[in-house]
Coordinates of C-alpha atoms and ligand atoms in Angstrom, one line a residue:
M239 CA 0.1 -0.2 0.2
T240 CA 1.3 3.5 -1.0
E241 CA 2.0 5.7 2.1
I242 CA -0.6 7.9 3.3
T243 CA 0.7 11.4 2.5
H244 CA -2.2 13.9 3.0
P245 CA -4.3 14.7 6.1
L246 CA -7.7 14.1 4.4
A247 CA -6.3 10.4 3.2
T248 CA -8.0 8.8 6.4
I249 CA -9.4 6.0 4.1
P250 CA -7.0 3.1 3.5
R251 CA -6.2 3.1 -0.2
D252 CA -7.6 -0.6 -0.2
E253 CA -10.8 0.4 1.3
L254 CA -11.6 3.5 -1.2
L255 CA -12.9 0.8 -4.1
S256 CA -15.3 -0.9 -1.9
R257 CA -16.6 2.2 0.0
A258 CA -17.3 3.8 -3.3
E259 CA -19.0 0.8 -4.6
A260 CA -21.3 0.4 -1.9
D261 CA -22.5 4.0 -1.8
P262 CA -26.0 3.8 -2.9
L263 CA -25.6 7.6 -4.4
R264 CA -23.0 6.5 -6.6
P265 CA -24.2 6.9 -10.2
R266 CA -24.2 3.8 -12.3
F267 CA -24.5 5.0 -15.9
H268 CA -22.4 8.1 -15.8
F269 CA -18.6 7.9 -15.7
V270 CA -17.0 8.2 -12.3
S271 CA -13.3 7.6 -11.5
P272 CA -12.7 4.2 -9.9
A273 CA -12.9 5.7 -6.8
G274 CA -11.1 8.8 -4.9
W275 CA -11.7 12.2 -6.5
L276 CA -12.5 13.2 -9.9
N277 CA -12.8 16.9 -11.3
D278 CA -12.6 18.5 -14.9
P279 CA -12.8 16.3 -17.9
N280 CA -9.4 16.7 -19.9
G281 CA -8.2 15.8 -23.5
V282 CA -11.6 15.2 -24.4
S283 CA -11.1 13.6 -28.1
Q284 CA -11.7 10.8 -30.9
W285 CA -8.6 9.3 -32.0
N286 CA -8.7 6.8 -35.0
G287 CA -12.2 5.9 -33.9
T288 CA -12.0 5.9 -30.2
Y289 CA -12.8 8.3 -27.8
H290 CA -10.7 9.2 -25.0
L291 CA -11.9 10.9 -21.9
F292 CA -9.0 12.1 -19.7
Y293 CA -10.0 13.5 -16.2
Q294 CA -8.3 15.4 -13.0
Y295 CA -8.0 12.4 -10.7
N296 CA -6.7 11.6 -6.9
P297 CA -6.8 8.0 -6.3
E298 CA -5.2 8.9 -2.7
G299 CA -8.8 9.8 -1.5
A300 CA -11.9 11.8 -2.3
F301 CA -10.1 15.1 -1.7
H302 CA -8.4 17.6 -4.6
H303 CA -4.7 16.9 -4.0
R304 CA -1.7 16.2 -6.3
I305 CA -3.7 15.9 -9.1
Q306 CA -3.2 13.2 -12.0
W307 CA -4.6 12.5 -15.2
G308 CA -7.1 9.6 -15.1
H309 CA -7.8 8.0 -18.6
A310 CA -10.8 6.1 -19.9
T311 CA -11.7 5.2 -23.5
S312 CA -14.7 4.1 -25.2
A313 CA -15.9 2.9 -28.8
D314 CA -19.6 4.5 -28.2
L315 CA -19.5 7.2 -25.6
V316 CA -21.4 5.1 -23.5
T317 CA -19.6 2.3 -21.8
W318 CA -15.9 3.1 -20.5
T319 CA -12.6 1.2 -20.3
D320 CA -10.3 2.4 -17.5
Q321 CA -6.7 2.8 -18.8
P322 CA -3.5 3.5 -17.0
V323 CA -3.2 6.9 -15.6
A324 CA -1.8 9.2 -18.0
L325 CA 0.2 11.9 -16.6
E326 CA 1.2 12.1 -12.8
P327 CA 3.3 14.6 -11.2
S328 CA 7.1 14.0 -11.0
A329 CA 9.9 16.4 -10.1
G330 CA 10.0 19.4 -11.8
P331 CA 7.3 21.8 -13.1
D332 CA 4.3 19.6 -12.4
A333 CA 5.6 17.9 -9.0
E334 CA 2.4 19.3 -7.3
G335 CA -0.1 18.2 -9.9
C336 CA -1.0 17.9 -13.4
W337 CA -4.0 20.0 -13.9
S338 CA -6.3 20.6 -16.7
G339 CA -5.5 20.5 -20.3
V340 CA -6.4 19.4 -23.9
L341 CA -5.2 16.7 -26.5
V342 CA -4.2 17.7 -29.9
N343 CA -3.0 15.9 -33.1
D344 CA 0.5 17.2 -33.7
D345 CA 0.6 16.0 -37.2
G346 CA -0.1 12.3 -36.1
T347 CA 1.7 12.7 -32.8
P348 CA -0.9 12.5 -30.0
T349 CA 0.4 15.6 -27.8
L350 CA -1.0 16.9 -24.4
V351 CA -1.2 20.8 -23.4
Y352 CA -1.6 20.9 -19.6
S353 CA -0.9 23.2 -16.5
G354 CA 1.8 21.7 -14.5
R355 CA 1.5 23.0 -11.0
F356 CA 4.5 23.9 -9.0
E357 CA 5.1 26.2 -6.1
D358 CA 1.4 27.1 -5.7
K359 CA 1.4 28.4 -9.5
E360 CA 0.6 26.7 -12.8
L361 CA 2.4 27.2 -16.0
P362 CA 2.1 25.3 -19.4
C363 CA 3.5 22.0 -20.1
V364 CA 3.6 19.4 -23.1
A365 CA 3.7 15.5 -23.3
V366 CA 3.8 13.2 -26.2
G367 CA 2.0 9.9 -26.7
S368 CA 2.4 6.7 -27.9
P369 CA 0.1 5.7 -30.7
D370 CA -2.3 4.2 -28.6
L371 CA -2.4 7.1 -26.2
L372 CA -1.4 5.0 -23.4
N373 CA 2.1 6.0 -22.5
W374 CA 3.0 9.8 -22.0
T375 CA 6.4 11.3 -22.2
K376 CA 6.8 14.9 -20.8
D377 CA 8.7 17.3 -22.6
P378 CA 12.2 18.0 -21.3
G379 CA 11.7 21.7 -22.1
N380 CA 8.8 22.1 -19.6
P381 CA 7.3 24.3 -18.9
V382 CA 6.9 25.5 -22.3
I383 CA 6.0 29.0 -21.4
G384 CA 7.9 30.4 -18.4
A385 CA 5.7 32.9 -16.9
P386 CA 2.6 34.5 -17.4
P387 CA 2.6 37.6 -19.5
A388 CA 5.1 40.2 -17.8
G389 CA 3.7 43.4 -16.5
V390 CA 0.3 42.1 -15.9
D391 CA -1.2 41.5 -12.4
I392 CA -3.0 38.8 -12.8
T393 CA -5.3 36.7 -10.1
A394 CA -4.4 33.1 -11.9
Y395 CA -3.1 31.7 -14.7
R396 CA -4.0 28.1 -15.9
D397 CA -5.7 25.7 -18.6
H398 CA -5.6 25.5 -22.1
C399 CA -7.5 25.5 -25.5
V400 CA -5.0 24.8 -28.6
W401 CA -6.1 24.6 -32.2
R402 CA -4.5 24.9 -35.6
E403 CA -4.7 28.0 -37.8
G404 CA -3.1 29.1 -40.7
G405 CA -0.7 26.8 -40.5
K406 CA 0.4 27.7 -37.0
W407 CA -0.7 26.6 -33.5
R408 CA -2.8 29.1 -31.2
Q409 CA -3.2 28.6 -27.7
L410 CA -5.3 30.2 -25.1
V411 CA -4.6 30.3 -21.3
G412 CA -7.2 31.2 -19.1
S413 CA -6.2 33.8 -16.6
G414 CA -7.8 37.1 -14.8
I415 CA -6.3 40.9 -14.5
R416 CA -6.7 42.2 -11.2
H417 CA -9.3 44.8 -10.8
L418 CA -10.7 44.2 -14.3
G419 CA -11.9 40.7 -14.9
G420 CA -11.4 37.1 -16.2
T421 CA -9.4 37.0 -19.4
A422 CA -8.0 34.5 -22.0
F423 CA -4.3 35.0 -23.1
L424 CA -3.6 34.5 -26.9
Y425 CA -0.2 32.6 -27.7
E426 CA 1.0 31.5 -31.2
S427 CA 3.5 28.6 -31.9
S428 CA 5.1 26.6 -34.9
D429 CA 5.7 24.1 -32.6
L430 CA 3.8 23.6 -29.6
R431 CA 7.0 24.4 -27.7
S432 CA 8.1 27.6 -28.2
W433 CA 5.3 30.4 -28.2
D434 CA 4.9 33.9 -28.9
Y435 CA 2.4 36.0 -26.7
L436 CA 0.1 37.8 -28.6
G437 CA -2.2 39.6 -26.0
P438 CA -5.6 39.2 -24.2
L439 CA -8.1 37.7 -26.4
F440 CA -10.9 39.5 -24.5
I441 CA -11.3 41.0 -20.9
G442 CA -14.3 40.5 -18.9
D443 CA -15.7 43.0 -16.7
A444 CA -16.0 41.8 -13.1
S445 CA -17.5 45.4 -12.0
Q446 CA -20.3 44.5 -14.3
G447 CA -23.4 43.0 -12.5
D448 CA -23.6 41.7 -8.7
P449 CA -21.2 39.1 -7.8
A450 CA -24.0 36.9 -6.7
D451 CA -25.5 37.0 -9.9
T452 CA -26.0 33.7 -11.6
D453 CA -24.1 35.5 -14.7
W454 CA -21.4 37.2 -13.0
T455 CA -18.3 36.6 -15.3
G456 CA -15.8 36.2 -12.1
T457 CA -12.2 37.3 -11.4
M458 CA -10.8 34.6 -13.6
W459 CA -11.7 32.2 -16.4
E460 CA -11.0 28.6 -15.9
C461 CA -10.9 25.9 -18.8
V462 CA -11.6 28.4 -21.6
D463 CA -12.8 26.8 -24.6
L464 CA -13.2 28.5 -28.1
F465 CA -15.0 26.6 -31.1
R466 CA -16.6 27.7 -34.2
A467 CA -20.2 26.3 -33.6
G468 CA -21.9 25.0 -36.8
Q469 CA -19.9 25.3 -39.8
G470 CA -16.4 26.0 -40.3
S471 CA -13.4 26.1 -38.3
L472 CA -11.9 28.9 -36.1
G473 CA -10.3 31.7 -37.9
S474 CA -12.1 31.0 -41.1
A475 CA -14.4 33.4 -42.9
P476 CA -17.9 32.3 -41.7
A477 CA -19.7 30.9 -44.6
D478 CA -23.1 31.1 -42.6
N479 CA -24.2 32.7 -39.5
S480 CA -22.1 30.0 -37.6
P481 CA -21.0 31.8 -34.4
D482 CA -17.8 31.6 -32.6
V483 CA -18.1 30.7 -28.7
L484 CA -16.0 31.3 -25.8
V485 CA -16.8 29.0 -23.2
F486 CA -15.3 29.9 -19.5
S487 CA -15.8 28.9 -16.0
A488 CA -16.2 31.9 -13.9
W489 CA -13.8 31.4 -11.0
D490 CA -13.4 33.9 -7.9
D491 CA -10.8 33.8 -5.3
G492 CA -10.9 29.9 -4.9
E493 CA -14.7 29.6 -5.7
T494 CA -15.9 27.8 -8.8
R495 CA -19.0 29.7 -9.8
H496 CA -20.5 28.8 -13.0
P497 CA -19.9 28.0 -16.7
L498 CA -20.7 30.7 -19.1
Y499 CA -20.3 31.5 -22.9
W500 CA -19.9 34.3 -24.9
I501 CA -21.3 34.4 -28.5
G502 CA -19.1 36.5 -31.0
R503 CA -16.7 36.5 -33.7
Y504 CA -13.1 35.8 -33.3
A505 CA -11.0 37.3 -35.7
G506 CA -7.3 38.1 -35.8
D507 CA -6.3 38.0 -32.3
T508 CA -9.3 39.3 -30.7
F509 CA -12.8 38.2 -29.8
E510 CA -15.5 40.5 -30.3
P511 CA -18.3 39.7 -27.9
E512 CA -22.3 39.8 -29.0
A513 CA -23.9 38.1 -26.0
L514 CA -23.3 36.4 -23.0
H515 CA -25.3 33.1 -21.9
R516 CA -25.5 31.0 -19.1
L517 CA -24.2 27.6 -20.1
D518 CA -26.1 25.4 -17.6
Y519 CA -28.8 26.4 -15.0
G520 CA -27.3 24.3 -12.6
G521 CA -24.2 26.7 -12.3
R522 CA -21.4 25.0 -10.3
F523 CA -22.9 21.6 -10.8
F524 CA -21.6 21.4 -14.6
Y525 CA -18.5 23.1 -14.2
A526 CA -15.0 23.3 -16.3
P527 CA -16.5 22.0 -19.6
Q528 CA -14.3 21.0 -22.4
S529 CA -15.6 20.1 -25.9
F530 CA -14.4 18.4 -29.2
Q531 CA -15.5 17.6 -32.5
D532 CA -15.9 14.0 -33.1
E533 CA -15.2 12.1 -36.5
S534 CA -18.8 12.5 -37.4
G535 CA -18.4 16.4 -36.8
R536 CA -20.7 16.7 -33.9
R537 CA -19.5 19.0 -31.0
I538 CA -19.6 17.0 -28.1
M539 CA -19.1 18.6 -24.4
F540 CA -18.4 16.9 -21.1
G541 CA -18.5 18.6 -17.7
W542 CA -17.9 18.0 -14.0
M543 CA -20.9 17.5 -11.9
Q544 CA -19.1 18.6 -8.6
E545 CA -20.4 17.5 -5.3
G546 CA -23.2 19.2 -3.2
R547 CA -22.0 17.5 0.2
S548 CA -19.7 18.2 2.8
D549 CA -15.8 17.7 2.3
A550 CA -15.9 15.2 5.2
A551 CA -18.6 13.4 3.6
M552 CA -17.0 13.0 0.2
V553 CA -13.9 11.7 2.3
E554 CA -16.0 9.2 4.2
A555 CA -17.9 8.1 1.1
G556 CA -14.5 7.2 -0.7
W557 CA -15.3 9.1 -3.9
S558 CA -16.2 12.6 -5.3
G559 CA -17.1 13.8 -8.4
V560 CA -19.1 12.6 -11.7
M561 CA -18.7 13.4 -15.3
S562 CA -21.8 14.7 -17.2
L563 CA -23.0 12.6 -19.9
P564 CA -21.5 13.7 -23.2
R565 CA -23.8 16.4 -24.8
V566 CA -24.5 17.2 -28.2
T567 CA -23.8 21.2 -28.9
T568 CA -25.6 22.7 -31.7
V569 CA -26.8 26.2 -32.5
A570 CA -30.5 26.7 -31.7
K571 CA -32.5 29.3 -34.0
D572 CA -32.3 32.2 -31.4
G573 CA -28.4 32.1 -31.9
T574 CA -27.8 30.5 -28.4
L575 CA -26.6 27.0 -27.8
A576 CA -28.7 24.0 -27.4
F577 CA -27.7 20.6 -25.9
S578 CA -28.9 17.2 -25.7
P579 CA -27.2 13.8 -24.3
V580 CA -25.6 11.8 -27.2
P581 CA -28.2 9.6 -28.8
E582 CA -26.0 6.7 -27.9
I583 CA -27.0 6.5 -24.3
A584 CA -30.2 5.1 -25.5
K585 CA -28.7 1.7 -25.8
L586 CA -28.6 1.6 -21.9
R587 CA -32.3 1.7 -22.0
S588 CA -34.7 -1.2 -20.9
D589 CA -38.3 -1.6 -19.4
H590 CA -40.1 1.1 -21.5
V591 CA -43.2 2.4 -19.8
S592 CA -45.5 4.7 -21.6
V593 CA -47.9 6.9 -19.8
P594 CA -51.1 7.9 -21.7
A595 CA -51.5 11.3 -23.2
Q596 CA -53.8 13.5 -21.1
V597 CA -54.9 16.6 -20.0
L598 CA -54.1 17.8 -16.7
V599 CA -56.9 20.7 -15.6
G600 CA -56.4 22.9 -12.2
A601 CA -54.3 22.9 -9.1
G602 CA -53.2 19.6 -8.1
T603 CA -54.3 17.4 -10.9
S604 CA -51.8 14.6 -10.7
V605 CA -51.2 11.7 -13.1
T606 CA -50.4 7.9 -11.9
T607 CA -47.1 7.6 -13.9
G608 CA -46.5 3.8 -12.9
V609 CA -42.8 5.0 -13.4
S610 CA -40.3 4.2 -10.6
G611 CA -36.7 3.8 -10.3
N612 CA -33.3 5.3 -9.4
Q613 CA -31.7 5.2 -12.7
L614 CA -34.2 6.7 -15.3
D615 CA -34.2 8.2 -18.6
L616 CA -37.5 10.1 -19.0
E617 CA -38.8 11.8 -22.1
L618 CA -41.8 14.2 -22.1
D619 CA -43.7 16.3 -24.2
V620 CA -46.1 18.6 -22.7
Q621 CA -48.0 22.1 -23.6
L622 CA -48.7 24.4 -21.1
A623 CA -51.6 27.2 -20.9
P624 CA -50.5 30.5 -20.3
G625 CA -50.2 30.7 -16.6
A626 CA -49.7 26.9 -16.3
E627 CA -47.3 25.1 -14.2
V628 CA -46.4 21.5 -14.0
R629 CA -44.3 19.5 -11.4
L630 CA -42.3 16.1 -12.4
G631 CA -41.1 14.6 -9.2
V632 CA -38.2 12.1 -9.2
L633 CA -36.6 10.0 -6.3
V634 CA -39.9 10.5 -4.4
S635 CA -39.9 8.3 -1.5
A636 CA -43.0 6.1 -0.4
D637 CA -44.2 8.7 2.4
G638 CA -43.5 11.7 0.2
A639 CA -41.1 13.1 2.9
E640 CA -38.4 13.6 0.3
E641 CA -38.9 14.4 -3.4
T642 CA -36.9 16.3 -6.2
V643 CA -39.2 18.3 -8.6
I644 CA -38.6 19.7 -11.9
V645 CA -41.0 22.5 -12.6
L646 CA -42.0 23.8 -15.9
G647 CA -43.9 27.4 -15.9
R648 CA -45.4 29.4 -18.4
A649 CA -45.9 33.1 -17.9
A650 CA -49.7 34.3 -17.7
D651 CA -49.2 36.6 -20.6
G652 CA -48.3 33.6 -22.7
A653 CA -44.7 35.1 -23.3
P654 CA -42.5 32.9 -25.6
T655 CA -40.3 32.6 -22.4
G656 CA -41.2 30.4 -19.4
T657 CA -39.3 29.0 -16.7
L658 CA -37.2 25.9 -15.8
R659 CA -36.7 25.3 -11.9
L660 CA -35.4 22.4 -10.0
D661 CA -36.7 22.4 -6.5
R662 CA -34.3 20.6 -4.2
T663 CA -35.7 21.7 -1.0
R664 CA -37.2 18.4 -0.1
S665 CA -34.5 16.3 -2.1
S666 CA -33.1 15.4 1.1
L667 CA -33.7 14.9 4.9
N668 CA -29.8 15.3 5.3
P669 CA -29.7 19.3 6.5
A670 CA -26.0 19.4 5.6
V671 CA -26.4 19.0 1.8
D672 CA -27.0 21.6 -0.9
V673 CA -30.5 22.3 -1.9
E674 CA -30.5 25.7 -3.4
D675 CA -33.1 26.5 -5.9
K676 CA -31.8 26.3 -9.6
S677 CA -33.8 27.9 -12.5
G678 CA -33.4 29.7 -15.6
P679 CA -35.3 31.0 -18.6
L680 CA -37.0 28.3 -20.8
P681 CA -38.1 29.4 -24.3
M682 CA -41.1 27.9 -25.6
T683 CA -43.5 28.3 -28.5
D684 CA -47.0 27.9 -27.9
G685 CA -46.2 26.5 -24.4
R686 CA -44.7 23.3 -25.9
V687 CA -41.8 21.9 -24.0
R688 CA -39.7 18.6 -24.7
L689 CA -38.2 17.7 -21.5
R690 CA -35.6 15.0 -21.0
V691 CA -34.6 14.0 -17.5
L692 CA -31.8 11.6 -16.8
V693 CA -31.8 10.4 -13.2
D694 CA -28.8 8.5 -12.0
R695 CA -29.0 8.3 -8.0
S696 CA -27.1 11.4 -6.9
A697 CA -26.8 12.9 -10.5
V698 CA -29.3 14.6 -12.7
E699 CA -29.3 16.2 -15.7
I700 CA -32.5 18.0 -17.1
F701 CA -32.8 19.3 -20.8
A702 CA -35.9 21.4 -21.6
N703 CA -36.0 22.8 -25.1
G704 CA -32.3 22.3 -25.2
K705 CA -31.6 24.3 -22.2
P706 CA -29.6 22.2 -19.3
L707 CA -29.9 22.2 -15.8
T708 CA -27.6 19.8 -14.0
A709 CA -27.2 19.2 -10.2
R710 CA -26.8 16.8 -7.5
I711 CA -29.1 15.3 -4.9
Y712 CA -28.6 13.2 -1.9
P713 CA -32.0 11.3 -0.9
T714 CA -31.6 9.3 2.3
L715 CA -34.8 7.3 1.8
G716 CA -34.2 5.6 -1.2
G717 CA -37.2 6.8 -2.9
E718 CA -37.9 5.7 -6.4
R719 CA -41.2 7.0 -7.3
V720 CA -42.0 9.6 -10.3
T721 CA -45.0 11.7 -10.0
L722 CA -46.6 14.2 -12.4
A723 CA -49.0 17.0 -11.3
A724 CA -50.2 20.6 -12.6
T725 CA -50.2 22.8 -9.9
E726 CA -51.9 25.9 -12.0
G727 CA -53.5 26.2 -15.2
S728 CA -53.9 23.5 -18.0
V729 CA -51.4 21.4 -19.2
R730 CA -51.5 18.9 -22.0
L731 CA -49.4 15.8 -21.5
L732 CA -48.8 14.8 -25.2
S733 CA -46.2 11.9 -24.4
F734 CA -44.4 10.5 -21.8
D735 CA -41.7 7.8 -21.9
A736 CA -39.6 6.4 -19.6
W737 CA -37.0 3.9 -19.4
T738 CA -34.5 2.3 -16.7
M739 CA -31.1 2.6 -17.7
A740 CA -28.4 -0.1 -17.2
R741 CA -25.2 0.3 -15.4
V742 CA -22.1 0.7 -17.4
F743 CA -19.5 -0.8 -15.2
D744 CA -19.7 -4.5 -14.5
E745 CA -16.4 -5.7 -13.1
T746 CA -14.5 -4.5 -10.0
R747 CA -12.2 -1.4 -11.3
S748 CA -8.9 -0.7 -9.9
L749 CA -7.5 2.4 -8.5
L750 CA -4.4 2.4 -10.5
P751 CA -5.7 0.6 -14.0
E752 CA -3.3 -1.4 -15.8
R753 CA -3.2 -1.6 -19.7
K754 CA -5.9 -3.8 -21.1
Ligands
DQQ1213 N1 -9.7 22.6 -11.9 C1 -8.4 22.4 -12.3 C2 -7.5 23.5 -12.8 C3 -8.9 24.3 -13.5 C4 -9.9 23.7 -12.4 C5 -7.2 21.8 -11.3 C6 -11.4 24.0 -12.7 O1 -6.9 23.6 -14.1 O2 -8.7 25.7 -13.5 O3 -7.8 20.5 -10.9 O4 -12.1 23.1 -12.0

């Protein structure tokens, strides 16, 4: 057994796996680390047909420390094979952690660009992979950028977005300029090793809005991700209205706030913003997203579903952190992003239940759904009259003491934007877990809402007309009932289909997986 090195490493390593596996709150069809700690998705990609998911990993226990790059592969984005740890800290510029980064194809050579942490600071590092992406060699010239831009008072500096443009590499490093706001510094290189600083791509304004706002842009931007959504590639003249998108996770003095994105145009060395949007109404529960274009041309995004329970509870559970299901990212008619889980996950479905179409009129009208379970995929098509509200309860306990409720509302004046809300006030009898309300605007035409809800024990992902709301919940009573009720006005239930979702890991996993 490896020596215990951290004060929070109170659970012996050989007990972590069994603790994690025994936890009824641990998701079964989302990717989770074998045990210990998981945070950001890294190096998300498809390489010669195989999907790769790397992630921030601490196999020592369920706390963020001495972070390594865990690795898993998949043929279908649904089931995953654990692979050996790709990067782990070693003497030198990443001695304190291999923090977030990306995978690029350097003329056939898989190459990672990541943040090496040393003496409480991060700097850009590079590693090259074997053709199967299982063995990684760090560049002897690390760090490849020796310091943040000179003369700028920064709040932090880390995380990478790297792409090929005009025969050169370009890179963004997330940062923040003190007393101004978050930013991304732009660099250029011909070999991924020697970088010229070009300037800030764009600087946010942290004095705009209230720091408590769900779209406050923060004092630092973590995990910046710039891409052309729709047709074309970054830097090319747009053939249509395909926007450029700058995704970032707003951070403030150690606090992981929420993911946001700017729609705009990247041209030359700058980004011209048009509009700012919330990326997920669950805020911090879908943090540090990273996306890639797969071989079929789809833009696919993963995010880290962090925990809403205490540090001590995570350590005791032996595991922490859930990877979201991969999401197909497209541009909606109104120019904002729309998301849906990759269609491949439908292969996990079984035991289909269909609830008859019907009209629910008046406060308190409820439907007997006949649906139950804690690993579920629910698809509803509803139409709300002006002023109507409908509540879908999941993980409802037999006595009704615990329930997690997805609420859809339409304004009384029939406005084209209603509300999506997740009411977690009665999700758990445990007073120590996060139960804050999450909500956001829900675009709808004629009150019509296509709702998809994926329930995986403590993980919930909701998609309503393409708007995502992701959260974690910690029920204590093992409730599995699904309820549906109109609480205001008239609601037409046009369809309601439900499936049980299979688990994706059958075998016992290993904390430090070996090559398969
Ligand atoms: N997590 C990583 C950082 C990143 C942050 C460290 C976001 O690289 O900024 O594990 O969650």
